[in-house]
PDB file of C-alpha atoms and ligand atoms in Angstrom:
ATOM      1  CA  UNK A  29       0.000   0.000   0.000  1.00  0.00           C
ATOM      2  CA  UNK A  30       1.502   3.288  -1.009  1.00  0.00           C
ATOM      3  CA  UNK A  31       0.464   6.635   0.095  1.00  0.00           C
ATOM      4  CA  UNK A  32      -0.652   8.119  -3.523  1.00  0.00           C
ATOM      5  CA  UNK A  33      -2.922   4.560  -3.325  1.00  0.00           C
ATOM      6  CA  UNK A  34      -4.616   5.756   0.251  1.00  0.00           C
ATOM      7  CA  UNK A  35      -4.876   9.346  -1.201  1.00  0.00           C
ATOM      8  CA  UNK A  36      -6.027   8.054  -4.563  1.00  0.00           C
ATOM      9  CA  UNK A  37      -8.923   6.167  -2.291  1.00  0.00           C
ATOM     10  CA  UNK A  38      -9.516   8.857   0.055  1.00  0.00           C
ATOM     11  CA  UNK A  39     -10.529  10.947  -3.099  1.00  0.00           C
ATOM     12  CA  UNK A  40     -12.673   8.878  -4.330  1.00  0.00           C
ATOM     13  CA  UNK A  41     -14.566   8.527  -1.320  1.00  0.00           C
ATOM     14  CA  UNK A  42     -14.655  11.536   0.248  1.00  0.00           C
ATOM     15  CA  UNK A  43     -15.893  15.112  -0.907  1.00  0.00           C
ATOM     16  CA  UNK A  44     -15.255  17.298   1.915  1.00  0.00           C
ATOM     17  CA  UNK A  45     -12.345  19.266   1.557  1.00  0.00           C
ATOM     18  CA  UNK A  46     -11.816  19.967   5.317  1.00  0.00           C
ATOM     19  CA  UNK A  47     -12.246  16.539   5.860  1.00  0.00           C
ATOM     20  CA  UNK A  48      -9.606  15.739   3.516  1.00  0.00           C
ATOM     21  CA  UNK A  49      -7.319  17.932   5.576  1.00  0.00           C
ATOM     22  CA  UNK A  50      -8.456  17.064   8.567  1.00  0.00           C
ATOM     23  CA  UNK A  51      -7.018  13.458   7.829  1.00  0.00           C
ATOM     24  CA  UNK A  52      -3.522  15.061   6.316  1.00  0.00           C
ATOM     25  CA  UNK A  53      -3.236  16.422   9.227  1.00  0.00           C
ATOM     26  CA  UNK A  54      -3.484  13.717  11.621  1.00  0.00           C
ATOM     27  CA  UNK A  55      -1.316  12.037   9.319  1.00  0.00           C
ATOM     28  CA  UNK A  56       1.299  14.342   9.962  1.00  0.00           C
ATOM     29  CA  UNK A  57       0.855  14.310  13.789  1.00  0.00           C
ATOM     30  CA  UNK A  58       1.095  10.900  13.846  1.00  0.00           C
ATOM     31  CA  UNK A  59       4.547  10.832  11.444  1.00  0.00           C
ATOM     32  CA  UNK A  60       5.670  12.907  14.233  1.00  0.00           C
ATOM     33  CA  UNK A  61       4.739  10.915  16.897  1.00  0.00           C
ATOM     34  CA  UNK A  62       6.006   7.741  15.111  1.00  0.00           C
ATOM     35  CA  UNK A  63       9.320   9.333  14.633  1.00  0.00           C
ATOM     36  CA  UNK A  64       9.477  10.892  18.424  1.00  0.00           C
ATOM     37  CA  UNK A  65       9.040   7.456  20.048  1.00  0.00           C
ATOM     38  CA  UNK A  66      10.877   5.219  17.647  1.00  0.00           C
ATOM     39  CA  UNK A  67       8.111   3.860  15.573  1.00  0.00           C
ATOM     40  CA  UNK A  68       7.358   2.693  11.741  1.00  0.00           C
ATOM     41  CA  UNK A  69       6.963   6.557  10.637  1.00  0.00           C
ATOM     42  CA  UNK A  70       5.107   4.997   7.435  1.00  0.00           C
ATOM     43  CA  UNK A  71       2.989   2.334   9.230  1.00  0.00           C
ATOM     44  CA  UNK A  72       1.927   5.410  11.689  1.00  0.00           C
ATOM     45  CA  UNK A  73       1.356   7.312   9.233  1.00  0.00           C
ATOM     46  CA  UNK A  74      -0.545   6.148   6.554  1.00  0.00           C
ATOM     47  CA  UNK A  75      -2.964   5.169   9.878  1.00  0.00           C
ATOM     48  CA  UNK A  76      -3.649   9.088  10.442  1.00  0.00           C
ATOM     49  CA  UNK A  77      -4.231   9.583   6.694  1.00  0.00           C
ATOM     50  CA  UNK A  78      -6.974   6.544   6.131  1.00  0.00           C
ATOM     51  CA  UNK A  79      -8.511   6.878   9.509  1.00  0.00           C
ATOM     52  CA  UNK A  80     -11.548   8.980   8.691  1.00  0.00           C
ATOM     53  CA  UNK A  81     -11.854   7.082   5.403  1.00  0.00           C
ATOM     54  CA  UNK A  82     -15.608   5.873   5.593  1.00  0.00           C
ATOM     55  CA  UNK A  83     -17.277   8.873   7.017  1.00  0.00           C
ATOM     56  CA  UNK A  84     -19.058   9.915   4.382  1.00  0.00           C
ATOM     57  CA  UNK A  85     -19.918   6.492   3.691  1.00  0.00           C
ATOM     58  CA  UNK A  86     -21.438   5.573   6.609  1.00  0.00           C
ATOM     59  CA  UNK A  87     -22.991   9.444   6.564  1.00  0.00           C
ATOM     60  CA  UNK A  88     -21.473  10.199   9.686  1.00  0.00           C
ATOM     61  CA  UNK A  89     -23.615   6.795  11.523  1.00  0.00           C
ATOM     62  CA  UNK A  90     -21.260   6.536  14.586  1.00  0.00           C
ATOM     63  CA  UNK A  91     -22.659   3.048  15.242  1.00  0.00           C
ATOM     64  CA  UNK A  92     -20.131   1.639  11.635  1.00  0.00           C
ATOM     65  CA  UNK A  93     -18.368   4.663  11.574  1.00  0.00           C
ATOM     66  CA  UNK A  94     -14.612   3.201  11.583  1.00  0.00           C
ATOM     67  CA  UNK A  95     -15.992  -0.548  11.277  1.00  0.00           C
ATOM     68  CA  UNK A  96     -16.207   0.068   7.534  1.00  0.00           C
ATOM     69  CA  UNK A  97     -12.901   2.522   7.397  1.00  0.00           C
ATOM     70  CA  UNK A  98     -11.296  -0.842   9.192  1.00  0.00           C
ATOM     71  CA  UNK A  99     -12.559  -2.722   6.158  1.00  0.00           C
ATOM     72  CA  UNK A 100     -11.513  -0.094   3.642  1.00  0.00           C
ATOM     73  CA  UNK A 101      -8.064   0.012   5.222  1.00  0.00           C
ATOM     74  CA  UNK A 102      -7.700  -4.021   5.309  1.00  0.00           C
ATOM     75  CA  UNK A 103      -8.763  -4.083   1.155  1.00  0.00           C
ATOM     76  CA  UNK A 104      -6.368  -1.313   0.430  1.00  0.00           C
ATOM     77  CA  UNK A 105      -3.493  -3.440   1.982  1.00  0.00           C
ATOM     78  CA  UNK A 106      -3.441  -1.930   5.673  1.00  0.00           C
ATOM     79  CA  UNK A 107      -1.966  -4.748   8.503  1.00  0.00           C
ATOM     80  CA  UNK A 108      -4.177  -5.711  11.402  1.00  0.00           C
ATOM     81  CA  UNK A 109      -2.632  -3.258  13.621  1.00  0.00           C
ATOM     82  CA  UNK A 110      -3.406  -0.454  11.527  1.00  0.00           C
ATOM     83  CA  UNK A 111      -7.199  -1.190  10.818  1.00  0.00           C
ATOM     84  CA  UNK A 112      -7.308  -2.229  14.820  1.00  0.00           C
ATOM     85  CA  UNK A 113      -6.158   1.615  15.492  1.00  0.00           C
ATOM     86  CA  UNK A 114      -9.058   2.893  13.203  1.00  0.00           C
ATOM     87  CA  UNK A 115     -11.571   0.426  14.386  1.00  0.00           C
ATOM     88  CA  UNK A 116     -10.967   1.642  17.928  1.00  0.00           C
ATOM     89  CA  UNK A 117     -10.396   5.490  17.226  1.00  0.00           C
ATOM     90  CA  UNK A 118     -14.170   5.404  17.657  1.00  0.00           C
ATOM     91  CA  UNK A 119     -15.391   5.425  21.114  1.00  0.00           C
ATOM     92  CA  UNK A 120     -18.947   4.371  19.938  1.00  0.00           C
ATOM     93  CA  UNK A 121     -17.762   0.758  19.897  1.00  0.00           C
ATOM     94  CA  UNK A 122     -16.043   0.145  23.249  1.00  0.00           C
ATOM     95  CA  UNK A 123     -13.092  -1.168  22.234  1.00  0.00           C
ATOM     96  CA  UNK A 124      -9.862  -0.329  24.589  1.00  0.00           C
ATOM     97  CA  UNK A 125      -6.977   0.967  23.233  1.00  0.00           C
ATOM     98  CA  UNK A 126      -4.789  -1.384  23.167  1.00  0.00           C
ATOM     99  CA  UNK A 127      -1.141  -0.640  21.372  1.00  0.00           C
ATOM    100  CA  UNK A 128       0.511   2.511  20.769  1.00  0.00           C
ATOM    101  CA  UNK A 129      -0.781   2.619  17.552  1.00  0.00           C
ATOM    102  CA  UNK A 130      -4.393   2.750  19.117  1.00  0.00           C
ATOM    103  CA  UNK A 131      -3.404   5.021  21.516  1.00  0.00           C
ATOM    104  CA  UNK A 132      -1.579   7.877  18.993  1.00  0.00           C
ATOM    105  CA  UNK A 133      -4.495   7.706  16.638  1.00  0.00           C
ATOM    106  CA  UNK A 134      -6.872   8.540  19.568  1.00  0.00           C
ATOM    107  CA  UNK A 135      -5.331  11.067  20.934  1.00  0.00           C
ATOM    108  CA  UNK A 136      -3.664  12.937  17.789  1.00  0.00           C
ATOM    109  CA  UNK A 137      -7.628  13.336  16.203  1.00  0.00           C
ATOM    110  CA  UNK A 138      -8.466  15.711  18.417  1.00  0.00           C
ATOM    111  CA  UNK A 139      -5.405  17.831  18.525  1.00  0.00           C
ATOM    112  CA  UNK A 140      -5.332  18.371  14.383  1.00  0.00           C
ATOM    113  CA  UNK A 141      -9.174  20.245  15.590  1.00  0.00           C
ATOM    114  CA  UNK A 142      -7.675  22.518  18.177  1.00  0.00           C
ATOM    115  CA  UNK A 143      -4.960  23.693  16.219  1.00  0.00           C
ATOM    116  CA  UNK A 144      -7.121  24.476  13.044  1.00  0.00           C
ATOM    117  CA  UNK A 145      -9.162  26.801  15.408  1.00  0.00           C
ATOM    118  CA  UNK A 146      -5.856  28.295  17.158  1.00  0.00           C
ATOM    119  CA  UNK A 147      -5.127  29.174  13.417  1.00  0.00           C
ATOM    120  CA  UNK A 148      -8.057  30.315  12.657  1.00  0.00           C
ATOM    121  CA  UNK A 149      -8.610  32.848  14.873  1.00  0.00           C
ATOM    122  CA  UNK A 150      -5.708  34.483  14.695  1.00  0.00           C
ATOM    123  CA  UNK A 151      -5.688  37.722  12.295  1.00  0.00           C
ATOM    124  CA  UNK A 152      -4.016  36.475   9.083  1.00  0.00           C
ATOM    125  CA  UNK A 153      -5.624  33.057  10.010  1.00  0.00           C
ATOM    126  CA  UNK A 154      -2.372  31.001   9.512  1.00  0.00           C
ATOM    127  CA  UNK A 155      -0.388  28.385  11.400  1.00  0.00           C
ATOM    128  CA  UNK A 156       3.051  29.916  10.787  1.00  0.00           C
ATOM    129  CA  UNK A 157       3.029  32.078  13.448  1.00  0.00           C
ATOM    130  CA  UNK A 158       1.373  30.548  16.090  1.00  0.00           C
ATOM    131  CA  UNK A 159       3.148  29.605  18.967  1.00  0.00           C
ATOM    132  CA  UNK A 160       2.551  26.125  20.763  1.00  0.00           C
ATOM    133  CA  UNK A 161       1.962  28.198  23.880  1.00  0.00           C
ATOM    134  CA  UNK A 162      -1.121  29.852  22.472  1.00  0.00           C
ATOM    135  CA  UNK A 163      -2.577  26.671  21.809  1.00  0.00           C
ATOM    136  CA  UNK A 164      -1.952  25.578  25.053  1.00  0.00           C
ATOM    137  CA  UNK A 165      -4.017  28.490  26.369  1.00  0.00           C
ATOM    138  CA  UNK A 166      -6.780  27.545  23.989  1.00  0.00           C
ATOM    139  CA  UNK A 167      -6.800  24.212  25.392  1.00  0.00           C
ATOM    140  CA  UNK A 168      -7.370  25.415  28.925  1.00  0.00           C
ATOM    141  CA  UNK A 169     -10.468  27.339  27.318  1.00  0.00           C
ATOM    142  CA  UNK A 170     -13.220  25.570  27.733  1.00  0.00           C
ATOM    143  CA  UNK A 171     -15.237  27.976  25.630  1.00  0.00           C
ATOM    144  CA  UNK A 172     -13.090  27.670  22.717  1.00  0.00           C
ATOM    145  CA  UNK A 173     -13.766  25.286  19.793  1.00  0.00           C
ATOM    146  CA  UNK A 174     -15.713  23.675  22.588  1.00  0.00           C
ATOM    147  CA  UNK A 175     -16.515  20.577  20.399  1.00  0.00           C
ATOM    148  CA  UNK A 176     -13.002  19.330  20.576  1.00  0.00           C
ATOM    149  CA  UNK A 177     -12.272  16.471  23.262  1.00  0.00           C
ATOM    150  CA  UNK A 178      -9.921  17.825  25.452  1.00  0.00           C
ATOM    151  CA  UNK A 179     -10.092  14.449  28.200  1.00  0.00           C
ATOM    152  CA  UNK A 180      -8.946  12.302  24.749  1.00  0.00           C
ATOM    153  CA  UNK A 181      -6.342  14.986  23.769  1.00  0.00           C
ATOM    154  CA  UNK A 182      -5.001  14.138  27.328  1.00  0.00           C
ATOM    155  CA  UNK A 183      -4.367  10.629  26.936  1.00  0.00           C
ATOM    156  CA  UNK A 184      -1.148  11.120  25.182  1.00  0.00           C
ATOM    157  CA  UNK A 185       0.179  10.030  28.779  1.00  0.00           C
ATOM    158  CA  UNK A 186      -0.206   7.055  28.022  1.00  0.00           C
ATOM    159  CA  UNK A 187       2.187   7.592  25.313  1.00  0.00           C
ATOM    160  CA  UNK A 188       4.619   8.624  27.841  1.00  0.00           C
ATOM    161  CA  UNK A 189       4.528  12.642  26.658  1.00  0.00           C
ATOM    162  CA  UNK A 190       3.607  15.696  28.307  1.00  0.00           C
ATOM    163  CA  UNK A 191       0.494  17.120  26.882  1.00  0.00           C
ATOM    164  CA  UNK A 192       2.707  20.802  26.262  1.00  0.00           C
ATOM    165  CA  UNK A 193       5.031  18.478  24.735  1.00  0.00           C
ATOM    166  CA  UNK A 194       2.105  16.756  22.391  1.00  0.00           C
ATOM    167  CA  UNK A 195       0.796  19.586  21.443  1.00  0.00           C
ATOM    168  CA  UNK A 196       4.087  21.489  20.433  1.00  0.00           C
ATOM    169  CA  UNK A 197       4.709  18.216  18.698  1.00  0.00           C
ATOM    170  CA  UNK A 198       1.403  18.302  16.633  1.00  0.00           C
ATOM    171  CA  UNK A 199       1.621  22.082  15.888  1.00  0.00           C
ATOM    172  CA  UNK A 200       5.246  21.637  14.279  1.00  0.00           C
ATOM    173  CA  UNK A 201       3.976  18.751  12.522  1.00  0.00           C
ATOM    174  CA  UNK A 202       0.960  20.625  10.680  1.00  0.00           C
ATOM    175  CA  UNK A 203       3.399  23.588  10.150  1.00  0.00           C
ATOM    176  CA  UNK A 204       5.200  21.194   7.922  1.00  0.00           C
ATOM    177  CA  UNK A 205       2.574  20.737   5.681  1.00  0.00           C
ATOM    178  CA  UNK A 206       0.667  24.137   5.932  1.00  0.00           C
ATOM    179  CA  UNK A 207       0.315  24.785   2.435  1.00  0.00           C
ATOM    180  CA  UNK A 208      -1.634  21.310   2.265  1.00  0.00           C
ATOM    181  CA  UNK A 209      -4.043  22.275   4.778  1.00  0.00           C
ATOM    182  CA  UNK A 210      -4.195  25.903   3.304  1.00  0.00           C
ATOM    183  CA  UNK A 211      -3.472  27.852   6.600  1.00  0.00           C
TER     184      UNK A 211
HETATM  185 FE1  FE2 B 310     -10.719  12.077  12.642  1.00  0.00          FE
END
């Protein structure tokens, strides 16, 4: 499975542009993470890309939501532990998270949200210069993009990482690929 086959899948089953970036981004968080704790970079990877594969699919049904992107993921050539990660990412079904894998996936969602906010609302509405602090301010805001799960954002501890540390991490990580995400 190569990366130019996920994207070529995730365009033909997806229209949403945001959602699109949305899963670019999480890919790139979870390169980072990959690389931070020793980890297949690729494997990790291609996991954040596919992992909201199916949402239009299942029209946004939370009860196969990730069941089918688990199934998408196995047909396009994704190992066990990868579709297990996506299967799981879904609190709907119960599953614990079992590996790291599981656990990066979960956690890194949320984040990608949060910073896309933290960008948004700044004047010129891009990520360059926002500062990992800021974010970390937003974070404590309740108020602010109120939707995002803060409690799963948190559970990066059980990665063994700080959650200023995650989140510098993830904002560096979508800097990388800012043009992608347009901001
Ligand atoms: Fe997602």
């Amino acid at each position: 499975m190569t990366r130019e086959e996920v994207l070529d899948s995730i365009k033909a089953n997806i229209e949403n542009e945001n959602l699109i970036k949305h899963m670019l981004a999480t890919e790139a968080i979870m390169r980072a993470l990959a690389k931070r704790l020793g980890e297949d970079e690729e494997e990790w990877g291609l996991t954040g890309l596919l992992h909201d594969i199916d949402m239009e699919l299942t029209g946004g049904d939370m009860s196969s939501h990730s069941k089918l992107g688990a199934d998408l993921a196995r047909e396009l050539g994704a190992n066990e532990a990868m579709a297990h990660a996506i299967l799981c990412h879904n609190e709907a079904h119960g599953i614990p998270l079992e590996t790291k894998l599981d656990k990066a996936l979960f956690c890194a969602d949320p984040l990608t949200g949060l910073i896309i906010a933290a960008a948004l609302v700044r004047p010129d509405k891009k990520l360059a210069g926002l500062e990992a602090k800021s974010v970390i301010k937003r974070f404590k805001e309740k108020g602010f993009a109120a939707g995002v799960n803060r409690e799963q954002i948190t559970r990066c501890s059980e990665l063994g990482l700080e959650l200023n540390e995650f989140i510098e991490l993830g904002l560096e990580a979508m800097k990388g690929i800012a043009a992608d995400l347009g901001l």
